PDB file of C-alpha atoms in Angstrom:
ATOM      1  CA  MET A 148      -2.391 -25.780 -13.525  1.00  0.00           C
ATOM      2  CA  VAL A 149      -0.101 -22.771 -13.691  1.00  0.00           C
ATOM      3  CA  SER A 150       1.454 -24.070 -16.896  1.00  0.00           C
ATOM      4  CA  MET A 151      -2.036 -24.342 -18.407  1.00  0.00           C
ATOM      5  CA  PHE A 152      -2.794 -20.702 -17.635  1.00  0.00           C
ATOM      6  CA  ARG A 153       0.561 -19.625 -19.053  1.00  0.00           C
ATOM      7  CA  GLN A 154      -0.854 -20.417 -22.502  1.00  0.00           C
ATOM      8  CA  LYS A 155      -3.142 -17.987 -24.388  1.00  0.00           C
ATOM      9  CA  SER A 156      -5.547 -20.728 -25.437  1.00  0.00           C
ATOM     10  CA  PRO A 157      -9.284 -20.021 -26.075  1.00  0.00           C
ATOM     11  CA  GLY A 158     -10.095 -23.184 -24.133  1.00  0.00           C
ATOM     12  CA  ASN A 159      -8.683 -21.561 -21.040  1.00  0.00           C
ATOM     13  CA  ILE A 160     -11.846 -19.458 -20.841  1.00  0.00           C
ATOM     14  CA  ILE A 161     -13.772 -22.608 -19.939  1.00  0.00           C
ATOM     15  CA  VAL A 162     -10.989 -23.864 -17.636  1.00  0.00           C
ATOM     16  CA  LEU A 163     -11.050 -20.471 -15.895  1.00  0.00           C
ATOM     17  CA  LEU A 164     -14.818 -20.783 -15.382  1.00  0.00           C
ATOM     18  CA  PHE A 165     -14.497 -24.138 -13.651  1.00  0.00           C
ATOM     19  CA  PHE A 166     -11.491 -22.890 -11.686  1.00  0.00           C
ATOM     20  CA  GLY A 167     -13.585 -19.931 -10.509  1.00  0.00           C
ATOM     21  CA  LEU A 168     -16.483 -22.215  -9.580  1.00  0.00           C
ATOM     22  CA  LEU A 169     -14.160 -24.351  -7.461  1.00  0.00           C
ATOM     23  CA  LEU A 170     -12.866 -21.303  -5.571  1.00  0.00           C
ATOM     24  CA  LYS A 171     -16.276 -19.609  -5.207  1.00  0.00           C
ATOM     25  CA  LEU A 172     -18.416 -22.674  -4.412  1.00  0.00           C
ATOM     26  CA  PRO A 173     -18.964 -21.627  -0.761  1.00  0.00           C
ATOM     27  CA  VAL A 174     -20.752 -18.486  -2.067  1.00  0.00           C
ATOM     28  CA  PHE A 175     -23.485 -20.795  -3.388  1.00  0.00           C
ATOM     29  CA  LEU A 176     -23.332 -23.183  -0.437  1.00  0.00           C
ATOM     30  CA  HIS A 177     -23.720 -20.337   2.031  1.00  0.00           C
ATOM     31  CA  PRO A 178     -25.516 -17.518   0.177  1.00  0.00           C
ATOM     32  CA  LYS A 179     -26.212 -14.283   2.017  1.00  0.00           C
ATOM     33  CA  GLN A 180     -29.176 -11.978   1.863  1.00  0.00           C
ATOM     34  CA  VAL A 181     -27.995  -8.718   0.302  1.00  0.00           C
ATOM     35  CA  VAL A 182     -29.330  -5.451   1.742  1.00  0.00           C
ATOM     36  CA  ALA A 183     -28.377  -1.967   0.510  1.00  0.00           C
ATOM     37  CA  THR A 184     -27.081   0.462   3.186  1.00  0.00           C
ATOM     38  CA  GLN A 185     -26.736   4.244   3.440  1.00  0.00           C
ATOM     39  CA  ASN A 186     -23.166   3.897   2.059  1.00  0.00           C
ATOM     40  CA  ASP A 187     -24.606   2.472  -1.170  1.00  0.00           C
ATOM     41  CA  GLU A 188     -25.603   5.060  -3.737  1.00  0.00           C
ATOM     42  CA  ASP A 189     -28.812   5.341  -5.768  1.00  0.00           C
ATOM     43  CA  PHE A 190     -27.949   3.079  -8.667  1.00  0.00           C
ATOM     44  CA  TYR A 191     -27.001   0.212  -6.353  1.00  0.00           C
ATOM     45  CA  GLN A 192     -30.148   0.839  -4.260  1.00  0.00           C
ATOM     46  CA  TRP A 193     -32.233   0.586  -7.393  1.00  0.00           C
ATOM     47  CA  LEU A 194     -30.395  -2.611  -8.450  1.00  0.00           C
ATOM     48  CA  ILE A 195     -31.198  -4.283  -5.157  1.00  0.00           C
ATOM     49  CA  GLN A 196     -34.807  -3.084  -5.320  1.00  0.00           C
ATOM     50  CA  ALA A 197     -35.133  -4.544  -8.838  1.00  0.00           C
ATOM     51  CA  ILE A 198     -33.726  -7.890  -7.633  1.00  0.00           C
ATOM     52  CA  ASN A 199     -36.089  -7.872  -4.596  1.00  0.00           C
ATOM     53  CA  SER A 200     -39.066  -7.162  -6.841  1.00  0.00           C
ATOM     54  CA  PHE A 201     -38.635 -10.642  -8.361  1.00  0.00           C
ATOM     55  CA  ASN A 202     -37.748 -12.457  -5.176  1.00  0.00           C
ATOM     56  CA  ARG A 203     -37.504 -11.061  -1.635  1.00  0.00           C
ATOM     57  CA  ASN A 204     -35.012 -13.852  -0.791  1.00  0.00           C
ATOM     58  CA  ASN A 205     -32.303 -12.616  -3.114  1.00  0.00           C
ATOM     59  CA  ALA A 206     -29.385 -14.621  -1.633  1.00  0.00           C
ATOM     60  CA  VAL A 207     -28.905 -17.214  -4.421  1.00  0.00           C
ATOM     61  CA  PHE A 208     -29.462 -14.733  -7.262  1.00  0.00           C
ATOM     62  CA  CYS A 209     -27.052 -12.231  -5.743  1.00  0.00           C
ATOM     63  CA  ALA A 210     -24.463 -15.019  -5.253  1.00  0.00           C
ATOM     64  CA  LEU A 211     -24.789 -15.899  -8.954  1.00  0.00           C
ATOM     65  CA  LEU A 212     -24.535 -12.233 -10.018  1.00  0.00           C
ATOM     66  CA  ALA A 213     -21.463 -11.724  -7.811  1.00  0.00           C
ATOM     67  CA  PHE A 214     -19.750 -14.738  -9.338  1.00  0.00           C
ATOM     68  CA  LEU A 215     -20.513 -13.533 -12.878  1.00  0.00           C
ATOM     69  CA  LEU A 216     -19.129 -10.083 -12.064  1.00  0.00           C
ATOM     70  CA  LEU A 217     -15.925 -11.624 -10.665  1.00  0.00           C
ATOM     71  CA  TYR A 218     -15.532 -13.852 -13.692  1.00  0.00           C
ATOM     72  CA  ILE A 219     -16.099 -10.969 -16.115  1.00  0.00           C
ATOM     73  CA  GLN A 220     -13.704  -8.773 -14.132  1.00  0.00           C
ATOM     74  CA  ALA A 221     -11.046 -11.538 -14.304  1.00  0.00           C
ATOM     75  CA  LEU A 222     -11.395 -11.633 -18.080  1.00  0.00           C
ATOM     76  CA  MET A 223     -11.226  -7.803 -18.269  1.00  0.00           C
ATOM     77  CA  VAL A 224      -8.048  -7.718 -16.157  1.00  0.00           C
ATOM     78  CA  ASN A 225      -6.576 -10.395 -18.415  1.00  0.00           C
ATOM     79  CA  TYR A 226      -7.476  -8.354 -21.516  1.00  0.00           C
ATOM     80  CA  LEU A 227      -5.904  -5.255 -19.883  1.00  0.00           C
ATOM     81  CA  VAL A 228      -2.585  -6.982 -19.254  1.00  0.00           C
ATOM     82  CA  ASN A 229      -2.478  -8.756 -22.645  1.00  0.00           C
ATOM     83  CA  GLU A 230      -3.745  -5.957 -24.863  1.00  0.00           C
ATOM     84  CA  PHE A 231      -1.235  -3.425 -23.521  1.00  0.00           C
ATOM     85  CA  ARG A 232       1.607  -5.928 -23.246  1.00  0.00           C
ATOM     86  CA  LEU A 233       2.266  -5.469 -19.536  1.00  0.00           C
ATOM     87  CA  LEU A 234       3.844  -8.918 -19.659  1.00  0.00           C
ATOM     88  CA  THR A 235       6.176 -10.207 -22.374  1.00  0.00           C
ATOM     89  CA  LYS A 236       3.799 -12.954 -23.399  1.00  0.00           C
ATOM     90  CA  GLN A 237       0.032 -13.231 -23.654  1.00  0.00           C
ATOM     91  CA  THR A 238      -1.331 -15.547 -20.948  1.00  0.00           C
ATOM     92  CA  PHE A 239      -4.328 -16.211 -18.737  1.00  0.00           C
ATOM     93  CA  LEU A 240      -2.265 -15.657 -15.583  1.00  0.00           C
ATOM     94  CA  PRO A 241      -3.857 -12.249 -14.732  1.00  0.00           C
ATOM     95  CA  ALA A 242      -7.343 -13.836 -14.802  1.00  0.00           C
ATOM     96  CA  MET A 243      -6.161 -16.753 -12.673  1.00  0.00           C
ATOM     97  CA  THR A 244      -4.516 -14.488 -10.092  1.00  0.00           C
ATOM     98  CA  TYR A 245      -7.607 -12.236  -9.900  1.00  0.00           C
ATOM     99  CA  LEU A 246      -9.839 -15.175  -9.000  1.00  0.00           C
ATOM    100  CA  LEU A 247      -7.241 -16.387  -6.509  1.00  0.00           C
ATOM    101  CA  LEU A 248      -6.898 -13.001  -4.817  1.00  0.00           C
ATOM    102  CA  THR A 249     -10.580 -12.334  -4.525  1.00  0.00           C
ATOM    103  CA  SER A 250     -10.974 -15.716  -2.781  1.00  0.00           C
ATOM    104  CA  LEU A 251      -8.597 -14.758   0.053  1.00  0.00           C
ATOM    105  CA  LEU A 252     -11.294 -12.691   1.793  1.00  0.00           C
ATOM    106  CA  PRO A 253     -14.916 -13.850   1.984  1.00  0.00           C
ATOM    107  CA  GLU A 254     -16.341 -10.324   1.650  1.00  0.00           C
ATOM    108  CA  TRP A 255     -14.826  -9.956  -1.802  1.00  0.00           C
ATOM    109  CA  ASN A 256     -17.074 -12.731  -3.117  1.00  0.00           C
ATOM    110  CA  TYR A 257     -20.499 -11.390  -2.219  1.00  0.00           C
ATOM    111  CA  LEU A 258     -22.497  -8.782  -4.124  1.00  0.00           C
ATOM    112  CA  SER A 259     -21.734  -5.228  -2.942  1.00  0.00           C
ATOM    113  CA  SER A 260     -21.582  -1.763  -4.454  1.00  0.00           C
ATOM    114  CA  PRO A 261     -17.688  -1.825  -4.506  1.00  0.00           C
ATOM    115  CA  LEU A 262     -17.833  -5.113  -6.447  1.00  0.00           C
ATOM    116  CA  VAL A 263     -20.141  -3.605  -9.022  1.00  0.00           C
ATOM    117  CA  THR A 264     -17.964  -0.483  -9.234  1.00  0.00           C
ATOM    118  CA  THR A 265     -14.860  -2.568  -9.849  1.00  0.00           C
ATOM    119  CA  THR A 266     -16.260  -3.599 -13.235  1.00  0.00           C
ATOM    120  CA  PHE A 267     -16.503   0.076 -14.240  1.00  0.00           C
ATOM    121  CA  ILE A 268     -13.010   0.868 -12.898  1.00  0.00           C
ATOM    122  CA  VAL A 269     -11.356  -1.934 -14.929  1.00  0.00           C
ATOM    123  CA  TRP A 270     -13.292  -0.750 -18.008  1.00  0.00           C
ATOM    124  CA  ILE A 271     -12.034   2.804 -17.343  1.00  0.00           C
ATOM    125  CA  LEU A 272      -8.421   1.581 -17.066  1.00  0.00           C
ATOM    126  CA  ILE A 273      -8.699  -0.159 -20.420  1.00  0.00           C
ATOM    127  CA  LYS A 274     -10.006   3.023 -22.050  1.00  0.00           C
ATOM    128  CA  LEU A 275      -7.349   5.091 -20.303  1.00  0.00           C
ATOM    129  CA  PHE A 276      -4.407   2.942 -21.473  1.00  0.00           C
ATOM    130  CA  ASN A 277      -5.844   3.020 -25.002  1.00  0.00           C
ATOM    131  CA  LEU A 278      -5.457   6.831 -25.104  1.00  0.00           C
ATOM    132  CA  TYR A 279      -1.773   6.418 -25.878  1.00  0.00           C
ATOM    133  CA  ASN A 280      -2.598   5.195 -29.404  1.00  0.00           C
ATOM    134  CA  ILE A 281      -5.432   7.654 -30.165  1.00  0.00           C
ATOM    135  CA  ALA A 282      -4.633  10.863 -32.034  1.00  0.00           C
ATOM    136  CA  SER A 283      -7.966  12.582 -31.282  1.00  0.00           C
ATOM    137  CA  ALA A 284      -8.973  11.374 -27.838  1.00  0.00           C
ATOM    138  CA  ARG A 285     -11.702  13.871 -26.880  1.00  0.00           C
ATOM    139  CA  GLY A 286     -14.577  11.397 -27.204  1.00  0.00           C
ATOM    140  CA  ALA A 287     -12.680   8.661 -25.344  1.00  0.00           C
ATOM    141  CA  ILE A 288     -11.729  11.048 -22.501  1.00  0.00           C
ATOM    142  CA  TYR A 289     -15.368  12.157 -22.099  1.00  0.00           C
ATOM    143  CA  ASN A 290     -16.434   8.501 -21.974  1.00  0.00           C
ATOM    144  CA  ILE A 291     -13.891   7.773 -19.266  1.00  0.00           C
ATOM    145  CA  GLY A 292     -15.356  10.613 -17.179  1.00  0.00           C
ATOM    146  CA  LEU A 293     -18.887   9.367 -17.894  1.00  0.00           C
ATOM    147  CA  LEU A 294     -18.073   5.841 -16.711  1.00  0.00           C
ATOM    148  CA  LEU A 295     -16.412   7.211 -13.581  1.00  0.00           C
ATOM    149  CA  GLY A 296     -19.460   9.350 -12.853  1.00  0.00           C
ATOM    150  CA  ILE A 297     -21.782   6.350 -13.263  1.00  0.00           C
ATOM    151  CA  SER A 298     -19.570   4.207 -10.986  1.00  0.00           C
ATOM    152  CA  SER A 299     -19.688   6.867  -8.278  1.00  0.00           C
ATOM    153  CA  TYR A 300     -23.494   6.570  -8.227  1.00  0.00           C
ATOM    154  CA  PHE A 301     -23.029   2.900  -7.278  1.00  0.00           C
ATOM    155  CA  TYR A 302     -20.236   3.526  -4.797  1.00  0.00           C
ATOM    156  CA  PHE A 303     -19.353   7.190  -4.230  1.00  0.00           C
ATOM    157  CA  PRO A 304     -15.734   6.772  -2.930  1.00  0.00           C
ATOM    158  CA  SER A 305     -14.794   5.556  -6.400  1.00  0.00           C
ATOM    159  CA  ALA A 306     -15.056   9.222  -7.468  1.00  0.00           C
ATOM    160  CA  SER A 307     -11.628   9.665  -5.837  1.00  0.00           C
ATOM    161  CA  PHE A 308     -10.159   7.824  -8.824  1.00  0.00           C
ATOM    162  CA  LEU A 309     -10.747  11.050 -10.758  1.00  0.00           C
ATOM    163  CA  LEU A 310      -7.263  12.025  -9.429  1.00  0.00           C
ATOM    164  CA  CYS A 311      -5.809   8.858 -10.865  1.00  0.00           C
ATOM    165  CA  MET A 312      -7.487   9.507 -14.238  1.00  0.00           C
ATOM    166  CA  ILE A 313      -6.160  13.110 -14.394  1.00  0.00           C
ATOM    167  CA  LEU A 314      -2.661  12.008 -13.513  1.00  0.00           C
ATOM    168  CA  GLY A 315      -3.007   9.149 -16.017  1.00  0.00           C
ATOM    169  CA  LEU A 316      -3.826  11.652 -18.768  1.00  0.00           C
ATOM    170  CA  VAL A 317      -0.699  13.633 -17.832  1.00  0.00           C
ATOM    171  CA  ILE A 318       1.443  10.486 -17.882  1.00  0.00           C
ATOM    172  CA  LEU A 319       0.138   9.108 -21.168  1.00  0.00           C
ATOM    173  CA  LYS A 320      -0.381  12.324 -23.182  1.00  0.00           C
ATOM    174  CA  PRO A 321       0.894  15.895 -23.325  1.00  0.00           C
ATOM    175  CA  PHE A 322      -1.102  17.962 -20.830  1.00  0.00           C
ATOM    176  CA  ARG A 323      -4.086  19.791 -22.335  1.00  0.00           C
ATOM    177  CA  LEU A 324      -6.459  21.721 -20.084  1.00  0.00           C
ATOM    178  CA  ASN A 325      -9.447  21.188 -22.425  1.00  0.00           C
ATOM    179  CA  GLU A 326      -9.047  17.363 -22.059  1.00  0.00           C
ATOM    180  CA  VAL A 327      -9.139  17.651 -18.270  1.00  0.00           C
ATOM    181  CA  PHE A 328     -12.254  19.809 -18.650  1.00  0.00           C
ATOM    182  CA  LEU A 329     -13.846  17.077 -20.847  1.00  0.00           C
ATOM    183  CA  LEU A 330     -13.044  14.478 -18.211  1.00  0.00           C
ATOM    184  CA  LEU A 331     -14.721  16.559 -15.546  1.00  0.00           C
ATOM    185  CA  MET A 332     -17.754  17.171 -17.778  1.00  0.00           C
ATOM    186  CA  GLY A 333     -18.076  13.451 -18.329  1.00  0.00           C
ATOM    187  CA  CYS A 334     -17.977  12.828 -14.543  1.00  0.00           C
ATOM    188  CA  LEU A 335     -20.661  15.446 -13.920  1.00  0.00           C
ATOM    189  CA  THR A 336     -23.012  14.269 -16.708  1.00  0.00           C
ATOM    190  CA  PRO A 337     -24.770  11.585 -14.602  1.00  0.00           C
ATOM    191  CA  TYR A 338     -25.186  14.097 -11.759  1.00  0.00           C
ATOM    192  CA  TYR A 339     -26.776  16.539 -14.196  1.00  0.00           C
ATOM    193  CA  PHE A 340     -29.388  14.046 -15.376  1.00  0.00           C
ATOM    194  CA  ILE A 341     -30.062  12.758 -11.860  1.00  0.00           C
ATOM    195  CA  GLY A 342     -30.552  16.371 -10.683  1.00  0.00           C
ATOM    196  CA  ALA A 343     -32.884  17.103 -13.625  1.00  0.00           C
ATOM    197  CA  TRP A 344     -34.884  13.936 -12.875  1.00  0.00           C
ATOM    198  CA  LEU A 345     -35.229  14.848  -9.185  1.00  0.00           C
ATOM    199  CA  PHE A 346     -36.215  18.393 -10.131  1.00  0.00           C
ATOM    200  CA  LEU A 347     -38.977  17.188 -12.472  1.00  0.00           C
ATOM    201  CA  LYS A 348     -40.255  14.907  -9.669  1.00  0.00           C
ATOM    202  CA  GLY A 349     -40.157  17.785  -7.195  1.00  0.00           C
ATOM    203  CA  ASN A 350     -37.714  15.917  -4.933  1.00  0.00           C
ATOM    204  CA  LEU A 351     -34.553  17.956  -5.612  1.00  0.00           C
ATOM    205  CA  SER A 352     -32.787  18.802  -2.372  1.00  0.00           C
ATOM    206  CA  PHE A 353     -29.248  18.719  -0.987  1.00  0.00           C
ATOM    207  CA  ALA A 354     -29.951  15.466   0.888  1.00  0.00           C
ATOM    208  CA  THR A 355     -31.379  13.615  -2.188  1.00  0.00           C
ATOM    209  CA  PHE A 356     -28.824  14.920  -4.727  1.00  0.00           C
ATOM    210  CA  ILE A 357     -25.483  14.947  -2.868  1.00  0.00           C
ATOM    211  CA  PRO A 358     -24.186  11.425  -2.073  1.00  0.00           C
ATOM    212  CA  HIS A 359     -23.569  10.456   1.538  1.00  0.00           C
ATOM    213  CA  VAL A 360     -19.967  11.135   2.567  1.00  0.00           C
ATOM    214  CA  SER A 361     -18.168  10.348   5.790  1.00  0.00           C
ATOM    215  CA  VAL A 362     -14.417  10.012   6.448  1.00  0.00           C
ATOM    216  CA  GLN A 363     -13.058   7.895   9.266  1.00  0.00           C
ATOM    217  CA  VAL A 364     -10.485   5.225   9.954  1.00  0.00           C
ATOM    218  CA  PRO A 365     -11.698   1.703   9.009  1.00  0.00           C
ATOM    219  CA  VAL A 366     -12.256  -0.645  11.921  1.00  0.00           C
ATOM    220  CA  ILE A 367     -10.257  -3.823  11.201  1.00  0.00           C
ATOM    221  CA  LYS A 368     -10.640  -6.959  13.285  1.00  0.00           C
ATOM    222  CA  ASN A 369      -7.189  -8.449  13.655  1.00  0.00           C
ATOM    223  CA  THR A 370      -7.259 -12.206  13.193  1.00  0.00           C
ATOM    224  CA  LEU A 371      -4.776 -14.883  12.239  1.00  0.00           C
ATOM    225  CA  TRP A 372      -6.671 -15.580   9.006  1.00  0.00           C
ATOM    226  CA  LEU A 373      -6.524 -11.870   8.043  1.00  0.00           C
ATOM    227  CA  ALA A 374      -2.770 -11.830   8.669  1.00  0.00           C
ATOM    228  CA  LEU A 375      -2.259 -14.917   6.512  1.00  0.00           C
ATOM    229  CA  SER A 376      -4.414 -13.463   3.719  1.00  0.00           C
ATOM    230  CA  ILE A 377      -2.438 -10.245   3.795  1.00  0.00           C
ATOM    231  CA  LEU A 378       0.775 -12.239   3.700  1.00  0.00           C
ATOM    232  CA  LEU A 379      -0.404 -14.094   0.565  1.00  0.00           C
ATOM    233  CA  LEU A 380      -1.292 -10.770  -0.952  1.00  0.00           C
ATOM    234  CA  ALA A 381       1.905  -8.949  -0.060  1.00  0.00           C
ATOM    235  CA  ILE A 382       4.688 -11.484  -0.743  1.00  0.00           C
ATOM    236  CA  PRO A 383       3.798 -12.231  -4.442  1.00  0.00           C
ATOM    237  CA  PHE A 384       3.168  -8.505  -4.936  1.00  0.00           C
ATOM    238  CA  LEU A 385       6.681  -7.598  -3.744  1.00  0.00           C
ATOM    239  CA  ILE A 386       8.218 -10.386  -5.849  1.00  0.00           C
ATOM    240  CA  GLY A 387       6.228  -9.239  -8.882  1.00  0.00           C
ATOM    241  CA  GLY A 388       7.300  -5.643  -8.325  1.00  0.00           C
ATOM    242  CA  TYR A 389      10.933  -6.764  -8.169  1.00  0.00           C
ATOM    243  CA  PHE A 390      10.590  -8.634 -11.509  1.00  0.00           C
ATOM    244  CA  ILE A 391       8.891  -5.679 -13.136  1.00  0.00           C
ATOM    245  CA  GLN A 392      11.609  -3.344 -11.925  1.00  0.00           C
ATOM    246  CA  ASN A 393      14.234  -5.606 -13.448  1.00  0.00           C
ATOM    247  CA  HIS A 394      12.451  -5.862 -16.825  1.00  0.00           C
ATOM    248  CA  LEU A 395      11.375  -2.195 -16.939  1.00  0.00           C
ATOM    249  CA  PRO A 396      14.354  -0.995 -19.077  1.00  0.00           C
ATOM    250  CA  LYS A 397      13.457  -3.588 -21.729  1.00  0.00           C
ATOM    251  CA  MET A 398       9.797  -2.536 -21.852  1.00  0.00           C
ATOM    252  CA  LEU A 399       8.193  -0.066 -24.271  1.00  0.00           C
ATOM    253  CA  ILE A 400       7.525   3.426 -23.019  1.00  0.00           C
ATOM    254  CA  GLN A 401       3.797   2.806 -23.186  1.00  0.00           C
ATOM    255  CA  VAL A 402       4.186  -0.282 -20.944  1.00  0.00           C
ATOM    256  CA  ARG A 403       6.317   1.612 -18.412  1.00  0.00           C
ATOM    257  CA  LYS A 404       3.685   4.310 -18.181  1.00  0.00           C
ATOM    258  CA  ALA A 405       0.915   1.719 -17.759  1.00  0.00           C
ATOM    259  CA  TRP A 406       2.740   0.125 -14.810  1.00  0.00           C
ATOM    260  CA  SER A 407       3.243   3.550 -13.283  1.00  0.00           C
ATOM    261  CA  ILE A 408      -0.510   4.241 -13.486  1.00  0.00           C
ATOM    262  CA  LEU A 409      -1.298   0.836 -11.981  1.00  0.00           C
ATOM    263  CA  LEU A 410       1.048   1.577  -9.059  1.00  0.00           C
ATOM    264  CA  LEU A 411      -0.600   5.002  -8.600  1.00  0.00           C
ATOM    265  CA  PHE A 412      -4.031   3.296  -8.722  1.00  0.00           C
ATOM    266  CA  LEU A 413      -2.859   0.843  -6.022  1.00  0.00           C
ATOM    267  CA  VAL A 414      -1.744   3.617  -3.668  1.00  0.00           C
ATOM    268  CA  LEU A 415      -5.008   5.529  -4.125  1.00  0.00           C
ATOM    269  CA  ALA A 416      -7.092   2.381  -3.641  1.00  0.00           C
ATOM    270  CA  PHE A 417      -5.604   1.955  -0.157  1.00  0.00           C
ATOM    271  CA  PHE A 418      -7.273   5.206   0.941  1.00  0.00           C
ATOM    272  CA  VAL A 419     -10.681   4.693  -0.731  1.00  0.00           C
ATOM    273  CA  PRO A 420     -12.038   2.589   2.225  1.00  0.00           C
ATOM    274  CA  PHE A 421     -11.490   5.581   4.525  1.00  0.00           C
ATOM    275  CA  VAL A 422     -14.506   7.194   2.852  1.00  0.00           C
ATOM    276  CA  ASN A 423     -17.882   5.739   3.904  1.00  0.00           C
ATOM    277  CA  THR A 424     -16.013   3.008   5.749  1.00  0.00           C
ATOM    278  CA  THR A 425     -17.687  -0.107   7.110  1.00  0.00           C
ATOM    279  CA  SER A 426     -16.535  -3.011   9.244  1.00  0.00           C
ATOM    280  CA  SER A 427     -16.624  -5.239   6.146  1.00  0.00           C
ATOM    281  CA  PHE A 428     -13.608  -5.748   3.864  1.00  0.00           C
ATOM    282  CA  SER A 429     -15.833  -5.359   0.770  1.00  0.00           C
ATOM    283  CA  ASN A 430     -14.592  -1.735   0.367  1.00  0.00           C
ATOM    284  CA  TRP A 431     -11.038  -3.013  -0.203  1.00  0.00           C
ATOM    285  CA  ILE A 432     -11.850  -5.090  -3.313  1.00  0.00           C
ATOM    286  CA  LEU A 433     -10.594  -2.350  -5.626  1.00  0.00           C
ATOM    287  CA  LEU A 434      -7.121  -3.301  -4.492  1.00  0.00           C
ATOM    288  CA  ALA A 435      -7.527  -6.734  -6.152  1.00  0.00           C
ATOM    289  CA  VAL A 436      -7.141  -5.244  -9.696  1.00  0.00           C
ATOM    290  CA  PRO A 437      -3.586  -3.869  -9.403  1.00  0.00           C
ATOM    291  CA  PHE A 438      -2.562  -6.692  -7.059  1.00  0.00           C
ATOM    292  CA  ALA A 439      -3.637  -9.237  -9.668  1.00  0.00           C
ATOM    293  CA  CYS A 440      -1.427  -7.569 -12.300  1.00  0.00           C
ATOM    294  CA  PHE A 441       1.604  -7.680 -10.038  1.00  0.00           C
ATOM    295  CA  HIS A 442       0.933 -11.214  -8.930  1.00  0.00           C
ATOM    296  CA  ALA A 443       0.618 -12.287 -12.570  1.00  0.00           C
ATOM    297  CA  SER A 444       4.136 -10.880 -13.161  1.00  0.00           C
ATOM    298  CA  THR A 445       5.400 -13.121 -10.350  1.00  0.00           C
ATOM    299  CA  TYR A 446       3.993 -16.241 -12.057  1.00  0.00           C
ATOM    300  CA  HIS A 447       5.140 -15.044 -15.444  1.00  0.00           C
ATOM    301  CA  PHE A 448       8.734 -13.896 -14.772  1.00  0.00           C
ATOM    302  CA  ALA A 449       9.781 -16.481 -12.143  1.00  0.00           C
ATOM    303  CA  GLY A 450      12.413 -18.605 -13.851  1.00  0.00           C
ATOM    304  CA  LYS A 451      11.875 -21.788 -11.802  1.00  0.00           C
ATOM    305  CA  LYS A 452       8.415 -23.321 -12.279  1.00  0.00           C
ATOM    306  CA  TRP A 453       8.523 -25.191  -8.975  1.00  0.00           C
ATOM    307  CA  ILE A 454       8.499 -21.901  -7.142  1.00  0.00           C
ATOM    308  CA  THR A 455       5.303 -20.726  -8.882  1.00  0.00           C
ATOM    309  CA  ASN A 456       3.729 -24.168  -8.418  1.00  0.00           C
ATOM    310  CA  ILE A 457       4.353 -24.104  -4.705  1.00  0.00           C
ATOM    311  CA  LEU A 458       2.962 -20.560  -4.470  1.00  0.00           C
ATOM    312  CA  PHE A 459      -0.119 -21.551  -6.455  1.00  0.00           C
ATOM    313  CA  PHE A 460      -0.967 -24.708  -4.529  1.00  0.00           C
ATOM    314  CA  LEU A 461      -0.146 -23.038  -1.203  1.00  0.00           C
ATOM    315  CA  THR A 462      -2.638 -20.264  -1.993  1.00  0.00           C
ATOM    316  CA  VAL A 463      -5.333 -22.679  -3.263  1.00  0.00           C
ATOM    317  CA  GLY A 464      -4.810 -24.980  -0.267  1.00  0.00           C
ATOM    318  CA  TYR A 465      -5.120 -22.063   2.147  1.00  0.00           C
ATOM    319  CA  ILE A 466      -8.297 -20.841   0.463  1.00  0.00           C
ATOM    320  CA  LEU A 467      -9.929 -24.276   0.529  1.00  0.00           C
ATOM    321  CA  TYR A 468      -8.920 -24.855   4.160  1.00  0.00           C
ATOM    322  CA  GLN A 469     -10.334 -21.481   5.109  1.00  0.00           C
ATOM    323  CA  GLN A 470     -13.575 -22.206   3.259  1.00  0.00           C
ATOM    324  CA  TYR A 471     -14.298 -25.720   4.537  1.00  0.00           C
ATOM    325  CA  ALA A 472     -12.381 -26.058   7.859  1.00  0.00           C
ATOM    326  CA  THR A 473     -13.222 -22.717   9.397  1.00  0.00           C
ATOM    327  CA  PRO A 474     -16.498 -20.823   9.911  1.00  0.00           C
ATOM    328  CA  LEU A 475     -15.272 -17.682   8.089  1.00  0.00           C
ATOM    329  CA  TRP A 476     -17.297 -18.323   4.881  1.00  0.00           C
ATOM    330  CA  GLN A 477     -20.388 -19.367   6.900  1.00  0.00           C
ATOM    331  CA  GLN A 478     -20.822 -16.253   9.013  1.00  0.00           C
TER     332      GLN A 478
END
């Protein structure tokens, strides 16, 4: 299976779909009713209201939508790695690892505002990395800010990635204050139109316009399954980081900068769940994007195929056992 995903074959898009269905099948066997909370911003609230207007029992539809988002995100991560040559060869390994990683925790497979936001964040990273090859990047920078502003109206803590975008601009291009200003203007554009709309409706107030914000330490329930999932996240990540460090001198400057931004993104994503925290692990799904890139490097650079095969089947076996032999995916 790993050897199949090592190839950049168009047929792997279909194989990836069936592979994803195998890993995400419990989402359809045990669908959950999705309800928006105070931590979810207006755009996500409206999305859930629109879904409920067709069917109050939205569990199956939301399960299908969540799967489609995860599949699209996997393809976007794969495009990100291949298009900007983060690995030495074009493969489907990033997409494979993304679907694997998001199956380690049940909460990462159900529809949530962080899951929707992840789609925008990957799109933003693609646009950010593309700035290196653009002579006049003003329009692209504004669009990056606009996408980030829209994503924050689904899940407000994603606005913290503005810091990553600003540092990314500094890493990829010579610093220009007007470009940072354009980025900020793009971020504020959705807030301007939302404020204008609320004003015209006569509902403009601090409570309706400013997103809900609270900062506290996430409450994490320590279990054996969580420890094993973290282990399967951390070990391939460390191995992948080691391989990247070894190959870094041979990489193009653009590629080195891209890996630096991904590492910065990873560090920042660890602190995002501290804002508007919940007892669910859904807030941590933004970590899956950089983790998938580093895991893909483990499968790509490992010289002995039997090592990657053991890692792959060990991860898949653990996921299937967790899904069908424990009640974790049925709660």
